[in-house]
Coordinates of C-alpha atoms in Angstrom, one line a residue:
Chain A
M993 CA 115.8 226.0 -25.3
S994 CA 114.8 226.8 -28.8
A995 CA 116.3 228.6 -31.7
N996 CA 115.8 228.9 -35.4
C997 CA 118.1 227.4 -38.0
P998 CA 120.2 230.1 -39.7
E999 CA 120.0 228.1 -42.9
C1000 CA 116.3 227.2 -43.3
D1001 CA 114.6 229.0 -40.4
G1002 CA 113.3 225.7 -39.0
S1003 CA 112.7 225.5 -35.3
L1004 CA 115.1 223.5 -33.1
Q1005 CA 114.4 222.4 -29.6
L1006 CA 117.7 221.8 -27.8
N1007 CA 118.2 220.9 -24.2
G1008 CA 121.5 220.2 -22.4
V1009 CA 123.7 221.5 -25.2
I1010 CA 126.9 223.4 -24.5
A1011 CA 128.8 226.1 -26.4
G1012 CA 130.9 224.6 -29.2
E1013 CA 128.7 221.6 -29.7
I1014 CA 127.6 220.6 -33.2
V1015 CA 124.0 219.8 -33.7
V1016 CA 122.0 218.9 -36.8
C1017 CA 119.0 220.8 -38.1
P1018 CA 116.2 218.2 -38.5
D1019 CA 114.7 220.0 -41.5
C1020 CA 117.7 220.8 -43.8
G1021 CA 120.3 218.6 -42.2
V1022 CA 122.9 221.3 -41.9
D1023 CA 125.5 221.1 -39.2
L1024 CA 125.1 223.9 -36.7
E1025 CA 127.5 225.1 -34.0
V1026 CA 126.1 226.1 -30.7
T1027 CA 127.8 229.5 -30.3
A1028 CA 126.1 230.5 -27.0
V1029 CA 123.7 229.1 -24.5
T1030 CA 123.3 232.2 -22.4
P1031 CA 121.6 234.5 -22.3
S1032 CA 119.9 232.7 -25.1
L1033 CA 120.6 229.9 -27.4
A1034 CA 122.6 230.9 -30.5
L1035 CA 123.4 228.8 -33.6
A1036 CA 125.7 229.4 -36.5
L1037 CA 126.4 227.4 -39.6
A1038 CA 129.3 224.9 -39.2
P1039 CA 131.7 224.5 -42.1
T1040 CA 130.6 221.8 -44.5
E1041 CA 132.1 220.2 -47.5
A1042 CA 130.6 221.3 -50.8
E1043 CA 129.7 219.0 -53.7
D1044 CA 131.6 219.8 -56.9
W1045 CA 131.1 217.7 -60.0
G1046 CA 132.4 220.3 -62.4
E1047 CA 135.8 218.8 -63.3
Chain B
M1345 CA 85.8 197.3 -43.1
S1346 CA 86.8 195.2 -46.1
L1347 CA 86.2 196.6 -49.6
R1348 CA 85.9 194.4 -52.6
A1349 CA 88.0 196.0 -55.4
S1350 CA 88.4 195.0 -59.0
I1351 CA 91.0 196.1 -61.6
I1352 CA 90.2 196.3 -65.3
G1353 CA 93.4 196.1 -67.3
A1354 CA 95.5 194.5 -64.6
S1355 CA 98.2 192.9 -66.8
G1356 CA 100.0 196.2 -67.4
Y1357 CA 102.6 197.9 -65.2
T1358 CA 100.1 200.1 -63.3
G1359 CA 97.7 197.2 -63.0
G1360 CA 100.5 195.1 -61.5
E1361 CA 101.4 197.8 -59.0
L1362 CA 97.7 198.1 -58.0
L1363 CA 97.7 194.4 -57.4
R1364 CA 100.8 194.5 -55.3
L1365 CA 99.4 197.4 -53.2
L1366 CA 95.9 196.0 -52.8
L1367 CA 97.0 192.5 -51.9
F1368 CA 98.6 193.9 -48.8
H1369 CA 96.0 196.6 -48.1
P1370 CA 94.4 196.1 -44.7
N1371 CA 90.9 197.1 -45.8
V1372 CA 90.7 195.6 -49.3
E1373 CA 90.0 192.3 -50.9
I1374 CA 90.8 192.0 -54.6
A1375 CA 87.7 190.6 -56.2
Q1376 CA 88.7 190.3 -59.9
A1377 CA 91.5 191.4 -62.2
T1378 CA 90.9 191.5 -65.9
S1379 CA 93.0 191.1 -69.0
E1380 CA 91.6 190.3 -72.4
S1381 CA 94.9 189.0 -73.7
H1382 CA 95.8 187.0 -70.6
A1383 CA 92.4 185.7 -69.4
G1384 CA 92.8 182.4 -67.5
E1385 CA 96.5 183.0 -66.6
Y1386 CA 97.6 183.4 -63.1
V1387 CA 98.4 187.1 -62.4
Y1388 CA 101.9 186.1 -61.3
Q1389 CA 102.6 185.0 -64.9
Q1390 CA 102.6 188.7 -65.8
H1391 CA 103.7 190.1 -62.5
P1392 CA 106.3 187.6 -61.2
N1393 CA 106.9 189.5 -58.0
L1394 CA 103.4 188.3 -56.9
R1395 CA 104.2 184.6 -57.2
K1396 CA 103.1 182.7 -54.1
R1397 CA 101.4 185.9 -52.9
T1398 CA 98.1 185.3 -54.8
Q1399 CA 96.4 182.6 -56.8
L1400 CA 94.3 185.1 -58.5
Q1401 CA 93.7 184.5 -62.3
F1402 CA 92.9 187.1 -64.9
V1403 CA 89.4 187.1 -66.2
S1404 CA 87.8 188.7 -69.2
Q1405 CA 85.8 191.9 -68.7
A1406 CA 82.7 189.9 -69.7
A1407 CA 83.0 188.0 -66.5
L1408 CA 83.1 191.1 -64.2
Q1409 CA 80.9 191.1 -61.2
P1410 CA 79.7 194.1 -59.1
C1411 CA 82.2 195.3 -56.5
D1412 CA 82.7 198.2 -54.1
V1413 CA 85.6 200.0 -56.0
L1414 CA 86.6 199.6 -59.6
F1415 CA 90.0 200.6 -60.9
L1416 CA 90.5 201.2 -64.6
A1417 CA 94.1 200.7 -65.7
L1418 CA 93.4 200.7 -69.4
P1419 CA 95.2 202.3 -72.4
H1420 CA 94.2 205.9 -73.3
G1421 CA 90.8 206.2 -74.8
E1422 CA 89.3 203.0 -73.5
S1423 CA 87.6 204.3 -70.3
Q1424 CA 85.7 207.1 -72.1
K1425 CA 84.3 204.6 -74.6
N1426 CA 82.8 202.2 -72.0
L1427 CA 82.3 204.4 -68.9
D1428 CA 78.6 203.8 -68.6
R1429 CA 79.1 200.0 -68.4
Y1430 CA 81.8 200.4 -65.8
L1431 CA 79.7 202.7 -63.7
G1432 CA 77.1 199.9 -63.5
L1433 CA 79.6 197.7 -61.8
A1434 CA 80.7 199.8 -58.8
P1435 CA 79.5 202.9 -56.9
R1436 CA 83.1 204.2 -56.8
L1437 CA 85.5 204.3 -59.7
I1438 CA 89.1 205.4 -60.2
D1439 CA 90.4 205.7 -63.7
L1440 CA 94.1 205.7 -64.0
S1441 CA 94.1 206.7 -67.7
A1442 CA 94.2 210.3 -69.0
D1443 CA 90.6 210.1 -70.1
F1444 CA 89.0 212.1 -67.3
R1445 CA 91.8 214.2 -65.9
L1446 CA 90.7 217.4 -67.7
R1447 CA 87.5 219.1 -66.8
D1448 CA 87.2 221.3 -69.9
P1449 CA 86.4 219.4 -73.2
A1450 CA 88.1 222.2 -75.1
L1451 CA 91.3 221.7 -73.1
Y1452 CA 91.0 218.0 -73.9
Q1453 CA 90.5 218.7 -77.6
R1454 CA 93.5 221.0 -77.6
W1455 CA 96.0 218.7 -76.0
Y1456 CA 94.7 215.3 -77.2
G1457 CA 93.8 216.3 -80.7
E1458 CA 90.4 214.8 -80.7
A1459 CA 87.0 215.3 -79.3
H1460 CA 86.2 213.6 -76.0
R1461 CA 83.7 210.8 -76.3
S1462 CA 82.0 211.5 -72.9
P1463 CA 82.4 215.3 -72.5
D1464 CA 79.4 215.5 -70.1
R1465 CA 81.2 213.2 -67.7
L1466 CA 84.4 215.2 -67.4
A1467 CA 83.2 217.6 -64.7
Q1468 CA 82.0 214.6 -62.6
F1469 CA 85.5 213.4 -62.0
V1470 CA 87.8 214.8 -59.4
Y1471 CA 91.5 215.1 -60.3
G1472 CA 93.2 212.6 -58.0
L1473 CA 96.1 214.5 -56.5
P1474 CA 95.4 214.8 -52.8
E1475 CA 97.9 217.6 -52.3
V1476 CA 95.6 219.7 -54.4
Q1477 CA 92.2 218.1 -54.3
R1478 CA 92.0 216.3 -50.9
A1479 CA 88.7 217.8 -49.8
A1480 CA 87.0 217.1 -53.1
M1481 CA 88.4 213.6 -53.2
R1482 CA 86.8 212.8 -49.8
Q1483 CA 83.4 213.6 -51.3
A1484 CA 84.0 212.1 -54.7
R1485 CA 82.6 208.9 -56.3
L1486 CA 84.6 209.3 -59.5
I1487 CA 88.3 210.1 -59.4
S1488 CA 90.7 210.4 -62.3
G1489 CA 94.2 209.2 -61.9
V1490 CA 97.1 211.5 -62.3
G1491 CA 99.7 211.9 -65.0
C1492 CA 103.1 211.0 -63.6
N1493 CA 105.0 213.9 -65.2
A1494 CA 102.2 216.2 -64.2
T1495 CA 102.3 215.0 -60.6
A1496 CA 106.0 215.7 -60.3
S1497 CA 105.6 219.1 -62.0
I1498 CA 102.7 220.1 -59.9
L1499 CA 104.3 219.1 -56.7
A1500 CA 107.5 221.0 -57.6
L1501 CA 105.5 224.2 -58.3
L1502 CA 102.7 224.0 -55.7
P1503 CA 104.5 225.7 -52.8
L1504 CA 105.5 228.6 -55.0
V1505 CA 101.9 229.0 -56.3
K1506 CA 100.3 228.8 -52.9
A1507 CA 102.6 231.4 -51.4
G1508 CA 102.2 233.7 -54.4
L1509 CA 105.9 233.9 -54.9
L1510 CA 106.0 233.5 -58.7
R1511 CA 106.5 236.4 -61.1
G1512 CA 103.6 236.5 -63.4
D1513 CA 105.6 238.1 -66.2
Q1514 CA 108.0 235.2 -66.6
P1515 CA 107.4 231.7 -68.1
I1516 CA 107.9 228.6 -66.1
I1517 CA 109.9 225.8 -67.7
V1518 CA 109.7 222.3 -66.3
D1519 CA 112.4 220.0 -67.4
V1520 CA 111.2 216.4 -66.8
K1521 CA 113.4 213.3 -66.8
T1522 CA 111.5 210.1 -67.0
G1523 CA 112.1 206.4 -66.7
S1524 CA 111.2 203.8 -69.4
S1525 CA 108.3 202.2 -67.5
E1526 CA 106.3 205.4 -68.3
G1527 CA 105.9 203.9 -71.7
G1528 CA 103.9 201.0 -70.4
A1529 CA 104.3 197.2 -70.8
S1530 CA 103.9 197.2 -74.6
A1531 CA 107.1 197.4 -76.7
N1532 CA 107.7 199.7 -79.5
P1533 CA 110.7 200.4 -81.8
G1534 CA 112.0 203.1 -79.4
S1535 CA 112.0 200.7 -76.5
H1536 CA 114.1 198.1 -78.3
H1537 CA 117.1 197.5 -76.1
P1538 CA 119.9 198.5 -78.5
E1539 CA 118.0 201.7 -79.2
K1540 CA 116.9 202.6 -75.7
S1541 CA 119.8 201.5 -73.6
H1542 CA 122.2 204.2 -72.5
S1543 CA 120.2 206.8 -74.4
V1544 CA 119.1 210.3 -73.2
R1545 CA 116.3 211.1 -75.5
A1546 CA 114.3 214.3 -75.6
Y1547 CA 111.1 212.7 -76.7
A1548 CA 108.7 215.7 -76.2
P1549 CA 110.6 219.0 -76.0
T1550 CA 107.3 220.7 -76.3
G1551 CA 103.6 219.8 -76.4
H1552 CA 103.5 217.0 -73.9
R1553 CA 99.9 216.3 -72.9
H1554 CA 100.6 216.3 -69.1
T1555 CA 101.1 220.1 -69.5
A1556 CA 97.3 220.4 -69.6
E1557 CA 97.0 219.0 -66.1
V1558 CA 99.6 221.4 -64.7
I1559 CA 97.7 224.3 -66.2
Q1560 CA 94.4 223.1 -64.9
E1561 CA 95.5 222.2 -61.3
L1562 CA 97.8 225.1 -60.7
G1563 CA 95.9 227.8 -62.6
L1564 CA 99.0 228.8 -64.5
S1565 CA 98.9 229.7 -68.1
N1566 CA 102.6 230.3 -68.9
V1567 CA 104.0 226.9 -67.9
H1568 CA 105.8 224.6 -70.3
L1569 CA 107.0 221.0 -70.0
S1570 CA 110.0 219.4 -71.7
M1571 CA 110.3 215.7 -71.5
T1572 CA 113.5 213.6 -71.7
A1573 CA 113.7 209.8 -71.3
V1574 CA 116.7 208.7 -69.4
D1575 CA 118.2 205.2 -68.8
V1576 CA 116.3 204.2 -65.7
V1577 CA 113.2 201.9 -65.4
R1578 CA 111.3 203.8 -62.7
G1579 CA 111.3 207.4 -61.7
V1580 CA 110.5 211.0 -62.7
L1581 CA 112.5 214.0 -61.8
A1582 CA 110.9 217.4 -62.5
A1583 CA 113.1 220.4 -62.4
A1584 CA 110.9 223.5 -62.6
H1585 CA 112.7 226.7 -63.5
A1586 CA 110.7 229.7 -62.3
F1587 CA 111.3 233.3 -61.3
V1588 CA 110.2 234.6 -57.9
Q1589 CA 109.4 238.1 -56.7
P1590 CA 112.6 240.3 -56.3
G1591 CA 114.1 240.0 -52.9
T1592 CA 112.7 236.6 -52.1
T1593 CA 115.0 234.8 -49.7
D1594 CA 115.9 231.2 -49.1
K1595 CA 114.2 231.3 -45.8
E1596 CA 110.9 232.6 -47.4
L1597 CA 111.1 229.6 -49.7
W1598 CA 111.6 227.3 -46.8
R1599 CA 108.5 228.7 -45.2
A1600 CA 106.5 228.3 -48.4
Y1601 CA 107.6 224.7 -48.8
R1602 CA 106.9 223.9 -45.2
A1603 CA 103.5 225.5 -45.3
A1604 CA 102.6 223.4 -48.4
Y1605 CA 104.0 220.1 -47.2
N1606 CA 104.6 219.7 -43.5
T1607 CA 101.3 218.0 -43.0
E1608 CA 101.4 216.0 -46.2
P1609 CA 101.9 212.3 -45.4
F1610 CA 103.7 211.5 -48.7
V1611 CA 105.6 214.6 -49.5
R1612 CA 109.1 215.2 -48.0
I1613 CA 111.2 218.3 -48.3
V1614 CA 114.7 217.3 -49.3
K1615 CA 117.2 220.2 -49.2
D1616 CA 120.2 219.1 -47.2
R1617 CA 123.5 221.0 -46.9
A1618 CA 125.4 217.9 -45.9
G1619 CA 125.7 214.3 -47.0
I1620 CA 125.2 212.8 -50.4
H1621 CA 121.4 213.0 -50.5
R1622 CA 121.0 216.7 -50.7
V1623 CA 118.4 216.9 -53.4
P1624 CA 115.5 214.8 -54.5
D1625 CA 116.4 211.7 -56.5
P1626 CA 113.8 209.2 -57.8
K1627 CA 116.2 206.3 -57.3
I1628 CA 115.4 205.8 -53.6
L1629 CA 111.7 206.2 -54.2
A1630 CA 111.3 203.0 -56.3
G1631 CA 108.2 201.2 -55.1
S1632 CA 107.2 204.0 -52.7
N1633 CA 104.4 206.5 -52.7
F1634 CA 106.6 209.3 -51.4
A1635 CA 107.4 212.4 -53.4
D1636 CA 110.6 214.2 -52.5
V1637 CA 110.6 217.9 -53.1
G1638 CA 113.5 220.4 -52.9
F1639 CA 114.6 223.7 -54.3
D1640 CA 117.5 226.0 -54.9
L1641 CA 117.5 229.8 -55.3
D1642 CA 119.8 231.9 -57.4
P1643 CA 119.4 235.2 -55.4
E1644 CA 121.0 237.3 -58.2
S1645 CA 118.5 236.4 -60.9
G1646 CA 115.6 235.3 -58.7
R1647 CA 115.5 231.9 -60.4
V1648 CA 114.3 229.1 -58.4
V1649 CA 114.9 225.5 -59.5
S1650 CA 112.2 223.5 -57.7
L1651 CA 112.7 219.7 -57.9
A1652 CA 110.3 216.9 -57.4
A1653 CA 111.1 213.2 -57.6
I1654 CA 108.6 210.4 -57.6
D1655 CA 108.2 206.8 -58.7
N1656 CA 106.1 207.2 -61.8
L1657 CA 104.3 203.9 -61.2
M1658 CA 103.5 204.8 -57.6
K1659 CA 102.9 208.4 -56.7
G1660 CA 102.6 209.0 -60.4
A1661 CA 99.9 206.3 -60.9
A1662 CA 99.0 203.3 -58.8
G1663 CA 100.1 204.7 -55.4
S1664 CA 98.1 207.9 -56.0
A1665 CA 95.1 205.8 -57.0
V1666 CA 95.2 203.8 -53.8
Q1667 CA 95.6 207.0 -51.9
A1668 CA 92.6 208.3 -53.7
M1669 CA 90.6 205.1 -52.8
N1670 CA 91.6 205.6 -49.2
L1671 CA 90.3 209.1 -49.2
M1672 CA 87.1 208.4 -51.2
C1673 CA 86.2 205.4 -49.0
G1674 CA 87.0 207.1 -45.6
L1675 CA 90.0 204.9 -44.9
E1676 CA 93.3 205.9 -43.3
E1677 CA 94.9 207.9 -46.1
T1678 CA 98.2 206.1 -45.8
A1679 CA 96.8 202.5 -45.5
G1680 CA 98.7 200.1 -47.7
L1681 CA 101.2 202.7 -48.8
E1682 CA 103.8 202.9 -46.0
F1683 CA 106.6 201.3 -47.9
P1684 CA 109.5 203.8 -47.8
G1685 CA 111.5 202.5 -50.7
L1686 CA 114.9 200.7 -50.8
H1687 CA 118.4 201.9 -50.0
P1688 CA 120.7 201.1 -51.6
L1689 CA 119.2 200.1 -54.8

């Protein structure tokens, strides 16, 4: 199964994943949640901690 | 195939890096390394990292013998004075200095403030940045080295130029932070430790000579470099501030950067949403020929900050020169250049 990263549009080839699983985009390193595997693979950004050096 | 390579001006920092790379290159034997001020000394006396790796001794230029490839790692102005003699020593030549980077004598005059001594030779050299000139470099016999700050600036901007995403009505400002080894092995009052240490010194807010290379290689006219020396030994970080066409999205930028660099052996796109290494940082590139490139887009204003990090002595000088030799001599492009850097450092 393949899908594009919602962050960088990179192509991910994923096999054997299940809904709710967290995968990592090989291009931009973002954590992605597998939100569906049927009828097609769907990915969404998983929450990530932001960097803040502004204090 | 084993090439016999010699280095003129091998006691400086770029000469030392050339020695380090070529000593372990699978297709090269170092024939001679010259230094007028250190002739007779073992090279490890100037480059202590090479102790027990070679018993090579510096020789004077007067003792040079013909070889297959000649590297010139001389101070600015020396190559153009003696080029004809050097060309008599080798069929292939790579000059790491700034002497033959610009094709147009008028551009040289404008940025270097003096007339070139061998203006007829300028057009015979190919600018040695493979990401821009690879095809020409394969056919070349004379290649100029690259400016380290120019390399970082060009690599930061190249994807945007290739994809036609830049707005022509806006200037491009490249803020470049540099390490102290850019200044070479000779000391000056500004490099004195109490003066240099812990300083952040804007040494060329305008008018830096490497700007000319960026103009030439990218075909841009409205690009401006600002140089700041920071308290590191190796490394360049170029932050190019440019404005892209209205409506340009992050994904379009990703596609442009991938199109420019996915097949490049020494350029990596670094734009991570997670972890502590989200943007290019020259620290992890010390000793490596890799260039890390990343970007960020402010969608409201259309400002892109495109970042490129390199080791100035490697991708910005000796590493690029060896990459150039590999291409010019039909060798594997990555030969002798696979070291990925150190972490932590």
